[in-house]
Coordinates of N, CA and C in Angstrom, one line a residue:
Chain C
D1 N 129.6 97.8 162.1 CA 130.6 98.5 161.4 C 130.2 98.7 160.0
T2 N 129.8 99.9 159.6 CA 129.3 100.2 158.2 C 130.3 101.1 157.4
E3 N 131.6 100.9 157.7 CA 132.6 101.8 157.1 C 133.5 101.0 156.2
V4 N 134.0 101.8 155.2 CA 135.1 101.3 154.4 C 136.3 102.2 154.8
T5 N 137.4 101.6 155.3 CA 138.5 102.4 155.8 C 139.7 102.3 154.9
Q6 N 140.2 103.5 154.5 CA 141.3 103.6 153.6 C 142.5 104.2 154.3
T7 N 143.7 103.6 154.1 CA 144.9 104.2 154.6 C 146.0 104.1 153.5
P8 N 146.9 105.1 153.5 CA 146.9 106.3 154.3 C 145.9 107.3 153.7
K9 N 145.6 108.4 154.4 CA 144.7 109.4 153.9 C 145.4 110.3 152.8
H10 N 146.7 110.5 153.0 CA 147.5 111.3 152.1 C 148.8 110.5 151.8
L11 N 149.3 110.6 150.6 CA 150.6 109.9 150.3 C 151.3 110.8 149.2
V12 N 152.5 111.0 149.5 CA 153.4 111.7 148.5 C 154.5 110.7 148.2
M13 N 154.7 110.5 146.9 CA 155.7 109.6 146.5 C 156.5 110.1 145.2
G14 N 157.7 109.6 145.1 CA 158.5 109.9 143.9 C 158.2 108.9 142.9
M15 N 158.7 109.2 141.7 CA 158.4 108.3 140.5 C 159.1 107.0 140.6
T16 N 160.1 106.9 141.5 CA 160.8 105.6 141.6 C 160.4 104.8 142.8
N17 N 159.5 105.3 143.6 CA 159.0 104.7 144.8 C 158.1 103.5 144.6
K18 N 158.0 102.6 145.6 CA 156.9 101.6 145.6 C 156.1 101.8 146.9
K19 N 154.9 101.9 146.7 CA 154.0 102.2 147.9 C 152.7 101.3 147.7
S20 N 151.9 101.2 148.7 CA 150.7 100.5 148.7 C 149.5 101.3 149.3
L21 N 148.4 101.2 148.7 CA 147.2 101.8 149.4 C 146.4 100.6 149.9
K22 N 145.8 100.8 151.1 CA 145.0 99.7 151.7 C 143.6 100.1 151.9
C23 N 142.7 99.1 151.9 CA 141.3 99.3 152.0 C 140.8 98.1 152.8
E24 N 139.9 98.4 153.8 CA 139.3 97.4 154.6 C 137.9 97.6 154.9
Q25 N 137.1 96.5 154.9 CA 135.7 96.6 155.2 C 135.3 95.3 156.0
H26 N 134.4 95.5 157.0 CA 134.0 94.4 157.8 C 132.5 94.2 157.8
M27 N 131.9 94.5 156.6 CA 130.5 94.4 156.5 C 130.1 93.1 155.8
G28 N 131.1 92.3 155.5 CA 130.8 91.0 154.8 C 130.5 91.2 153.3
H29 N 130.8 92.3 152.7 CA 130.6 92.6 151.3 C 131.5 91.7 150.5
R30 N 130.9 91.3 149.3 CA 131.6 90.3 148.5 C 132.2 91.0 147.2
A31 N 132.0 92.2 147.0 CA 132.6 92.9 145.9 C 133.4 94.2 146.4
M32 N 134.6 94.4 145.9 CA 135.3 95.6 146.3 C 135.9 96.2 145.0
Y33 N 136.1 97.5 145.1 CA 136.4 98.3 143.9 C 137.5 99.3 144.2
W34 N 138.2 99.6 143.2 CA 139.1 100.8 143.2 C 138.6 101.8 142.1
Y35 N 138.5 103.0 142.5 CA 138.2 104.1 141.6 C 139.3 105.2 141.7
K36 N 139.5 105.8 140.6 CA 140.5 107.0 140.5 C 139.7 108.2 140.2
Q37 N 139.9 109.3 141.0 CA 139.2 110.5 140.8 C 140.2 111.7 140.7
K38 N 140.2 112.3 139.5 CA 141.0 113.5 139.4 C 140.2 114.7 139.8
A39 N 140.9 115.8 140.1 CA 140.2 117.0 140.7 C 139.1 117.5 139.7
K40 N 138.0 117.7 140.3 CA 136.8 118.2 139.6 C 136.3 117.3 138.5
K41 N 136.6 116.0 138.6 CA 136.1 115.0 137.7 C 135.4 113.9 138.4
P42 N 134.6 113.1 137.7 CA 133.9 112.0 138.4 C 134.9 110.8 138.6
P43 N 134.5 109.9 139.6 CA 135.3 108.7 139.8 C 135.3 107.9 138.5
E44 N 136.5 107.3 138.2 CA 136.6 106.4 137.1 C 137.0 105.0 137.6
L45 N 136.2 104.0 137.2 CA 136.5 102.6 137.7 C 137.8 102.1 137.2
M46 N 138.6 101.5 138.1 CA 139.8 100.9 137.8 C 139.7 99.4 137.8
F47 N 139.4 98.8 139.0 CA 139.3 97.4 139.2 C 138.1 97.0 140.0
V48 N 137.6 95.8 139.8 CA 136.6 95.2 140.6 C 137.0 93.8 141.0
Y49 N 136.8 93.5 142.3 CA 137.0 92.1 142.8 C 135.7 91.6 143.2
S50 N 135.3 90.4 142.7 CA 134.1 89.7 143.2 C 134.6 88.4 143.8
Y51 N 134.1 88.1 145.0 CA 134.6 86.9 145.7 C 136.1 86.8 145.6
E52 N 136.8 87.9 145.8 CA 138.2 87.9 145.9 C 138.9 87.6 144.6
K53 N 138.2 87.6 143.5 CA 138.8 87.4 142.2 C 138.6 88.6 141.4
L54 N 139.6 89.0 140.6 CA 139.5 90.2 139.8 C 138.5 89.9 138.7
S55 N 137.5 90.7 138.6 CA 136.4 90.5 137.6 C 136.4 91.6 136.6
I56 N 136.9 92.8 136.9 CA 136.9 93.9 135.9 C 138.3 94.6 136.1
N57 N 139.0 94.8 135.0 CA 140.2 95.6 134.9 C 140.0 96.5 133.7
E58 N 139.8 97.8 134.0 CA 139.5 98.8 133.0 C 140.8 99.3 132.3
S59 N 141.6 98.3 131.8 CA 142.8 98.7 131.0 C 143.7 99.6 131.7
V60 N 143.9 99.3 133.0 CA 144.7 100.2 133.9 C 146.2 99.8 133.6
P61 N 147.1 100.8 133.5 CA 148.5 100.6 133.3 C 149.0 99.6 134.4
S62 N 150.0 98.8 134.0 CA 150.6 97.8 134.9 C 151.3 98.4 136.1
R63 N 151.6 99.7 136.1 CA 152.2 100.3 137.3 C 151.2 100.3 138.5
F64 N 150.0 100.0 138.2 CA 149.0 99.8 139.3 C 148.7 98.3 139.4
S65 N 148.9 97.8 140.6 CA 148.7 96.3 140.7 C 147.7 96.1 141.9
P66 N 146.5 95.6 141.7 CA 145.6 95.3 142.8 C 145.8 94.0 143.4
E67 N 145.4 93.9 144.6 CA 145.5 92.6 145.3 C 144.4 92.5 146.3
C68 N 143.8 91.3 146.4 CA 142.7 91.1 147.4 C 143.1 89.9 148.2
P69 N 143.8 90.1 149.3 CA 144.2 89.0 150.1 C 143.1 88.1 150.8
N70 N 142.0 88.8 151.1 CA 140.9 88.1 151.7 C 139.6 89.0 151.5
S71 N 138.5 88.5 151.9 CA 137.2 89.2 151.6 C 137.1 90.5 152.2
S72 N 138.0 90.9 153.2 CA 137.8 92.1 153.9 C 138.9 93.2 153.5
L73 N 139.9 92.7 152.7 CA 141.0 93.6 152.4 C 141.2 93.8 150.9
L74 N 141.6 95.0 150.5 CA 141.9 95.3 149.2 C 143.1 96.2 149.1
N75 N 144.1 95.8 148.4 CA 145.3 96.7 148.3 C 145.5 97.2 146.9
L76 N 146.2 98.3 146.7 CA 146.6 98.8 145.4 C 148.1 99.1 145.5
H77 N 148.9 98.3 144.8 CA 150.3 98.4 144.8 C 150.7 99.4 143.7
L78 N 151.6 100.3 144.1 CA 152.0 101.4 143.2 C 153.5 101.3 142.9
H79 N 153.9 101.4 141.6 CA 155.3 101.4 141.3 C 155.6 102.2 140.0
A80 N 156.6 103.0 140.1 CA 157.0 103.8 138.9 C 155.8 104.6 138.4
L81 N 155.2 105.3 139.3 CA 154.0 106.2 138.9 C 154.5 107.4 138.2
Q82 N 153.6 108.1 137.5 CA 153.9 109.3 136.8 C 153.1 110.5 137.5
P83 N 153.6 111.7 137.3 CA 152.9 112.8 138.0 C 151.4 112.9 137.6
E84 N 151.0 112.4 136.4 CA 149.6 112.5 136.0 C 148.8 111.4 136.8
D85 N 149.4 110.6 137.5 CA 148.7 109.6 138.3 C 148.2 110.2 139.7
S86 N 148.6 111.4 139.9 CA 148.2 112.1 141.1 C 146.7 112.3 141.1
A87 N 146.0 111.8 142.1 CA 144.6 111.8 142.2 C 144.1 111.4 143.5
L88 N 142.8 111.4 143.7 CA 142.2 110.8 144.9 C 141.8 109.3 144.5
Y89 N 142.3 108.4 145.3 CA 142.0 107.0 145.0 C 140.9 106.5 146.0
L90 N 139.8 106.1 145.5 CA 138.7 105.7 146.3 C 138.5 104.2 146.2
C91 N 138.3 103.6 147.4 CA 137.9 102.2 147.5 C 136.4 102.2 147.8
A92 N 135.7 101.1 147.3 CA 134.3 101.0 147.6 C 134.0 99.5 147.8
S93 N 132.9 99.2 148.4 CA 132.4 97.8 148.5 C 130.9 97.8 148.2
S94 N 130.5 96.6 147.9 CA 129.0 96.4 147.8 C 128.7 95.0 148.3
P95 N 127.4 94.8 148.8 CA 127.1 93.5 149.4 C 127.2 92.4 148.5
S96 N 126.7 92.6 147.2 CA 126.6 91.5 146.3 C 127.7 91.5 145.3
A97 N 128.2 90.4 145.0 CA 129.2 90.3 143.9 C 128.5 90.2 142.6
G98 N 127.2 90.1 142.6 CA 126.5 89.9 141.3 C 126.2 91.2 140.6
G99 N 126.3 92.3 141.3 CA 126.0 93.5 140.6 C 125.9 94.7 141.5
T100 N 125.9 95.9 140.9 CA 125.9 97.1 141.7 C 124.5 97.7 141.7
N101 N 123.4 96.9 141.5 CA 122.1 97.4 141.7 C 121.9 97.7 143.2
E102 N 122.8 97.2 144.0 CA 122.8 97.7 145.4 C 123.8 98.8 145.4
K103 N 123.8 99.6 146.5 CA 124.6 100.8 146.6 C 126.1 100.4 146.9
L104 N 127.0 101.3 146.5 CA 128.4 101.2 146.8 C 128.6 102.0 148.1
F105 N 129.4 101.4 149.0 CA 129.9 102.1 150.2 C 131.3 102.5 149.9
F106 N 131.6 103.8 150.0 CA 132.9 104.4 149.7 C 133.7 104.7 150.9
G107 N 135.0 104.5 150.8 CA 135.9 105.1 151.8 C 136.1 106.5 151.5
S108 N 136.9 107.2 152.4 CA 137.2 108.6 152.2 C 138.3 108.9 151.2
G109 N 139.0 107.8 150.8 CA 140.0 108.0 149.8 C 141.4 108.2 150.3
T110 N 142.3 108.0 149.4 CA 143.7 108.4 149.6 C 144.1 109.4 148.6
Q111 N 144.5 110.6 149.1 CA 145.0 111.6 148.1 C 146.4 111.4 147.8
L112 N 146.7 111.0 146.6 CA 148.1 110.7 146.2 C 148.7 111.8 145.3
S113 N 149.9 112.2 145.7 CA 150.7 113.1 144.9 C 151.9 112.5 144.5
V114 N 152.2 112.5 143.2 CA 153.4 111.9 142.6 C 154.3 113.0 142.1
L115 N 155.5 113.1 142.7 CA 156.5 114.1 142.4 C 157.5 113.7 141.4
Chain B
A1 N 126.8 100.4 125.9 CA 127.2 100.6 127.3 C 126.3 101.7 127.9
Q2 N 126.2 101.6 129.2 CA 125.3 102.6 129.9 C 126.2 103.9 130.2
S3 N 125.5 105.0 130.2 CA 126.1 106.3 130.6 C 125.1 107.3 131.1
V4 N 125.6 108.3 131.8 CA 124.7 109.4 132.3 C 125.4 110.7 131.9
T5 N 124.5 111.7 131.7 CA 124.9 113.0 131.4 C 124.3 114.0 132.4
Q6 N 125.1 114.7 133.0 CA 124.6 115.7 134.0 C 124.7 117.1 133.3
L7 N 123.5 117.8 133.3 CA 123.4 119.1 132.6 C 123.7 120.2 133.6
G8 N 124.8 120.9 133.4 CA 125.2 122.0 134.3 C 126.3 121.5 135.2
S9 N 127.5 122.0 135.1 CA 128.6 121.6 136.0 C 128.5 122.4 137.3
H10 N 127.7 123.5 137.3 CA 127.6 124.3 138.5 C 126.2 124.8 138.6
V11 N 125.6 124.6 139.8 CA 124.3 125.2 140.1 C 124.4 126.0 141.4
S12 N 123.8 127.2 141.3 CA 123.9 128.1 142.5 C 122.4 128.4 142.9
V13 N 122.1 128.2 144.1 CA 120.7 128.6 144.6 C 120.8 129.4 145.9
S14 N 119.8 130.1 146.3 CA 119.7 130.7 147.6 C 119.2 129.7 148.6
E15 N 119.6 130.0 149.8 CA 119.1 129.1 150.9 C 117.6 129.2 151.0
G16 N 116.9 128.1 151.0 CA 115.4 128.0 151.0 C 114.8 127.8 149.7
A17 N 115.6 128.0 148.6 CA 115.1 127.8 147.3 C 115.1 126.4 146.8
L18 N 114.4 126.1 145.7 CA 114.3 124.8 145.2 C 115.6 124.4 144.6
V19 N 116.0 123.2 144.8 CA 117.2 122.6 144.2 C 116.8 121.6 143.1
L20 N 117.4 121.8 141.9 CA 117.1 120.9 140.8 C 118.4 120.6 140.1
L21 N 118.8 119.4 140.1 CA 120.0 118.9 139.5 C 119.6 117.9 138.4
R22 N 120.1 118.1 137.2 CA 119.6 117.3 136.1 C 120.5 116.2 135.7
C23 N 119.9 115.0 135.3 CA 120.6 113.8 134.9 C 119.8 113.1 133.8
N24 N 120.5 112.8 132.7 CA 119.8 112.0 131.7 C 120.7 110.8 131.5
Y25 N 120.0 109.7 131.2 CA 120.8 108.4 131.1 C 120.6 107.9 129.7
S26 N 121.6 107.0 129.3 CA 121.5 106.3 128.1 C 121.8 104.8 128.4
S27 N 120.8 104.0 128.0 CA 121.0 102.5 128.3 C 120.1 101.7 127.4
S28 N 120.5 100.6 126.9 CA 119.7 99.8 126.0 C 118.8 98.9 126.7
V29 N 119.0 98.8 128.0 CA 118.1 97.9 128.9 C 117.8 98.8 130.1
P30 N 116.8 98.4 130.8 CA 116.4 99.1 132.0 C 117.6 99.3 133.0
P31 N 117.8 100.6 133.3 CA 119.0 100.9 134.1 C 118.7 100.9 135.6
Y32 N 119.7 100.9 136.4 CA 119.6 101.2 137.8 C 120.3 102.6 138.0
L33 N 119.7 103.5 138.6 CA 120.2 104.9 138.7 C 120.4 105.3 140.1
F34 N 121.4 106.1 140.3 CA 121.8 106.5 141.7 C 122.2 108.0 141.7
W35 N 122.0 108.6 142.8 CA 122.6 109.9 143.1 C 123.5 109.8 144.3
Y36 N 124.7 110.3 144.1 CA 125.7 110.3 145.2 C 126.1 111.8 145.5
V37 N 126.4 112.0 146.8 CA 127.0 113.4 147.1 C 128.4 113.2 147.7
Q38 N 129.2 114.2 147.3 CA 130.6 114.2 147.8 C 131.0 115.5 148.4
Y39 N 131.4 115.5 149.7 CA 131.9 116.7 150.3 C 133.4 116.7 150.1
P40 N 134.0 117.9 150.2 CA 135.4 118.0 150.0 C 136.3 117.0 150.7
N41 N 137.2 116.4 150.0 CA 138.2 115.5 150.6 C 137.5 114.3 151.2
Q42 N 136.3 113.9 150.7 CA 135.7 112.7 151.3 C 135.2 111.8 150.1
G43 N 134.8 110.6 150.5 CA 134.3 109.7 149.6 C 132.8 110.0 149.2
L44 N 132.2 109.2 148.4 CA 130.9 109.4 148.0 C 129.8 108.8 148.9
Q45 N 128.7 109.5 149.1 CA 127.7 109.0 150.0 C 126.4 108.8 149.1
L46 N 125.7 107.7 149.3 CA 124.5 107.5 148.5 C 123.4 108.4 149.0
L47 N 122.7 109.1 148.1 CA 121.5 109.9 148.4 C 120.3 109.1 148.2
L48 N 120.2 108.4 147.0 CA 119.0 107.6 146.7 C 119.4 106.8 145.5
K49 N 118.5 105.8 145.3 CA 118.7 104.9 144.1 C 117.3 104.5 143.5
Y50 N 117.3 104.3 142.2 CA 116.2 103.8 141.5 C 116.5 102.4 141.0
T51 N 115.6 101.5 141.4 CA 115.8 100.1 141.0 C 114.5 99.5 140.4
S52 N 113.7 100.3 139.9 CA 112.4 99.9 139.1 C 111.3 99.7 140.1
A53 N 111.4 99.8 141.4 CA 110.3 99.5 142.3 C 109.3 100.7 142.2
A54 N 109.7 101.9 142.2 CA 108.8 103.0 142.1 C 109.5 104.2 141.4
T55 N 108.8 104.9 140.6 CA 109.4 106.0 139.8 C 109.8 107.2 140.6
L56 N 109.1 107.5 141.7 CA 109.5 108.6 142.6 C 110.3 108.0 143.8
V57 N 111.5 108.4 143.9 CA 112.4 107.8 144.9 C 112.7 108.9 145.9
K58 N 112.5 108.6 147.2 CA 112.9 109.5 148.3 C 114.2 109.1 148.9
G59 N 115.1 110.0 149.2 CA 116.4 109.7 149.7 C 116.6 110.4 151.0
I60 N 117.9 110.5 151.4 CA 118.2 111.1 152.6 C 118.3 112.6 152.5
N61 N 118.3 113.3 153.6 CA 118.4 114.8 153.7 C 117.4 115.6 152.8
G62 N 116.2 115.0 152.7 CA 115.1 115.6 152.0 C 115.2 115.6 150.5
F63 N 116.1 114.9 149.9 CA 116.2 114.8 148.4 C 115.3 113.8 147.9
E64 N 114.8 114.0 146.6 CA 114.1 113.0 145.9 C 114.4 113.1 144.4
A65 N 114.1 112.0 143.7 CA 114.3 112.0 142.3 C 113.2 111.2 141.6
E66 N 112.9 111.6 140.4 CA 111.8 110.9 139.6 C 112.4 110.3 138.4
F67 N 112.2 109.0 138.2 CA 112.6 108.3 137.0 C 111.5 108.5 135.9
K68 N 111.9 109.1 134.8 CA 111.0 109.4 133.7 C 111.6 108.7 132.4
K69 N 111.0 107.5 132.1 CA 111.5 106.7 131.0 C 111.3 107.5 129.7
S70 N 110.2 108.2 129.5 CA 109.9 108.9 128.2 C 111.0 110.0 128.0
E71 N 111.5 110.5 129.0 CA 112.5 111.6 128.9 C 113.9 111.1 129.2
T72 N 114.1 109.8 129.5 CA 115.4 109.2 129.9 C 116.0 110.1 130.9
S73 N 115.3 110.5 131.9 CA 115.8 111.5 132.9 C 115.7 110.9 134.3
F74 N 116.5 111.4 135.2 CA 116.4 111.1 136.6 C 116.9 112.3 137.4
H75 N 116.2 113.3 137.4 CA 116.6 114.6 138.0 C 116.4 114.6 139.5
L76 N 117.3 115.2 140.2 CA 117.3 115.3 141.7 C 116.8 116.6 142.1
T77 N 115.8 116.6 143.1 CA 115.2 117.8 143.6 C 115.2 117.8 145.1
K78 N 115.2 119.0 145.7 CA 114.9 119.2 147.1 C 114.2 120.5 147.2
P79 N 113.0 120.6 147.9 CA 112.2 121.7 147.9 C 112.9 123.0 148.5
S80 N 113.7 122.8 149.5 CA 114.3 124.0 150.2 C 115.8 123.7 150.5
A81 N 116.6 124.5 149.9 CA 118.1 124.2 150.0 C 118.6 124.7 151.4
H82 N 119.5 124.0 151.9 CA 120.2 124.3 153.2 C 121.6 124.5 152.9
M83 N 122.3 125.4 153.7 CA 123.7 125.6 153.5 C 124.5 124.3 153.5
S84 N 124.1 123.4 154.3 CA 124.9 122.1 154.4 C 124.7 121.3 153.1
D85 N 123.9 121.7 152.2 CA 123.7 120.9 150.9 C 124.8 121.2 149.9
A86 N 125.6 122.3 150.2 CA 126.7 122.6 149.3 C 127.7 121.5 149.2
A87 N 127.8 121.0 147.9 CA 128.7 119.8 147.7 C 128.7 119.5 146.2
E88 N 129.4 118.4 145.9 CA 129.4 117.9 144.5 C 128.4 116.7 144.4
Y89 N 127.6 116.7 143.4 CA 126.6 115.7 143.3 C 126.9 114.9 142.0
F90 N 126.8 113.6 142.1 CA 127.1 112.7 141.0 C 125.9 111.8 140.7
C91 N 125.5 111.8 139.5 CA 124.5 110.8 139.0 C 125.3 109.6 138.5
A92 N 124.7 108.4 138.7 CA 125.5 107.2 138.3 C 124.5 106.1 137.8
V93 N 125.0 105.3 136.9 CA 124.1 104.2 136.3 C 124.8 102.9 136.3
T94 N 124.1 101.9 136.5 CA 124.6 100.5 136.3 C 123.5 99.6 135.8
L95 N 123.8 98.4 135.4 CA 122.8 97.5 134.9 C 122.7 96.3 135.8
Y96 N 121.6 95.6 135.7 CA 121.4 94.4 136.5 C 122.5 93.4 136.5
N97 N 123.0 93.0 137.6 CA 124.1 92.0 137.7 C 125.3 92.5 137.0
N98 N 125.6 93.8 137.1 CA 126.7 94.4 136.5 C 127.5 95.2 137.5
N99 N 128.8 94.9 137.7 CA 129.6 95.6 138.7 C 130.1 96.9 138.1
D100 N 129.8 97.3 136.9 CA 130.4 98.5 136.3 C 129.5 99.7 136.5
M101 N 129.7 100.5 137.5 CA 129.0 101.7 137.8 C 129.7 102.8 137.1
R102 N 128.9 103.6 136.3 CA 129.4 104.8 135.6 C 128.9 106.0 136.2
F103 N 129.7 107.0 136.4 CA 129.3 108.3 137.0 C 129.3 109.4 135.9
G104 N 128.3 110.3 136.2 CA 128.3 111.5 135.4 C 129.4 112.4 135.8
A105 N 129.6 113.6 135.1 CA 130.7 114.5 135.3 C 130.6 115.2 136.6
G106 N 129.4 115.2 137.2 CA 129.2 115.9 138.5 C 128.6 117.3 138.3
T107 N 127.9 117.7 139.3 CA 127.4 119.1 139.4 C 127.7 119.7 140.8
R108 N 128.4 120.8 140.8 CA 128.7 121.4 142.1 C 127.6 122.3 142.5
L109 N 127.0 122.1 143.6 CA 125.9 122.9 144.1 C 126.5 123.9 145.1
T110 N 126.2 125.2 144.9 CA 126.5 126.3 145.8 C 125.2 126.8 146.4
V111 N 125.2 127.0 147.7 CA 124.0 127.6 148.4 C 124.4 128.9 149.0
K112 N 123.7 130.0 148.5 CA 124.0 131.3 149.0 C 123.1 131.7 150.2
P113 N 123.7 132.4 151.2 CA 122.8 132.8 152.3 C 121.7 133.8 151.9

């Protein structure tokens, strides 16, 4: 299994809703990532987990809350989002927690729309 | 901090023509460089990576890139474009033992019949 699986593929939510994005990999990778990608823009790093511990938080607003329950799963909890948070949210993993000189494996993303 | 700049947000070529997508990097230490491709509504897929082993790197789907330290460049080429190459291409950079991968703004490649 060489895939990173993200669910759901599409999500529409109101500004008062609470929802979660899920990401799963079974490649034994020790680092997992959340990226945000606005239309026609490059992915922007949000969070990095290394060995299930948060190692990078790129000053993301607290309405985004990551969680890494185990080495295969990564969640992104969403609460009180704004319309400008609408974007494609990409999960990725890499074999080594020590660095991304190895490649990132990306999921297909969750297209989020905030109304 | 490391960064990459992609020259040209949109490149259009005819089928069978040479593809050249430009990327320049900025880094105070030797970088690791990557090219990723993204098809609509999908995640990113690695085309190739440079990790200092060889300056000319061959990737998937006939793409290759050459690392030129003197020019701080890592341009992506393909001798003959195919319709299926139409996509968004991202150059990316990271440093050794660094989880922080930074992407360029992207170049949209269009292939005309």
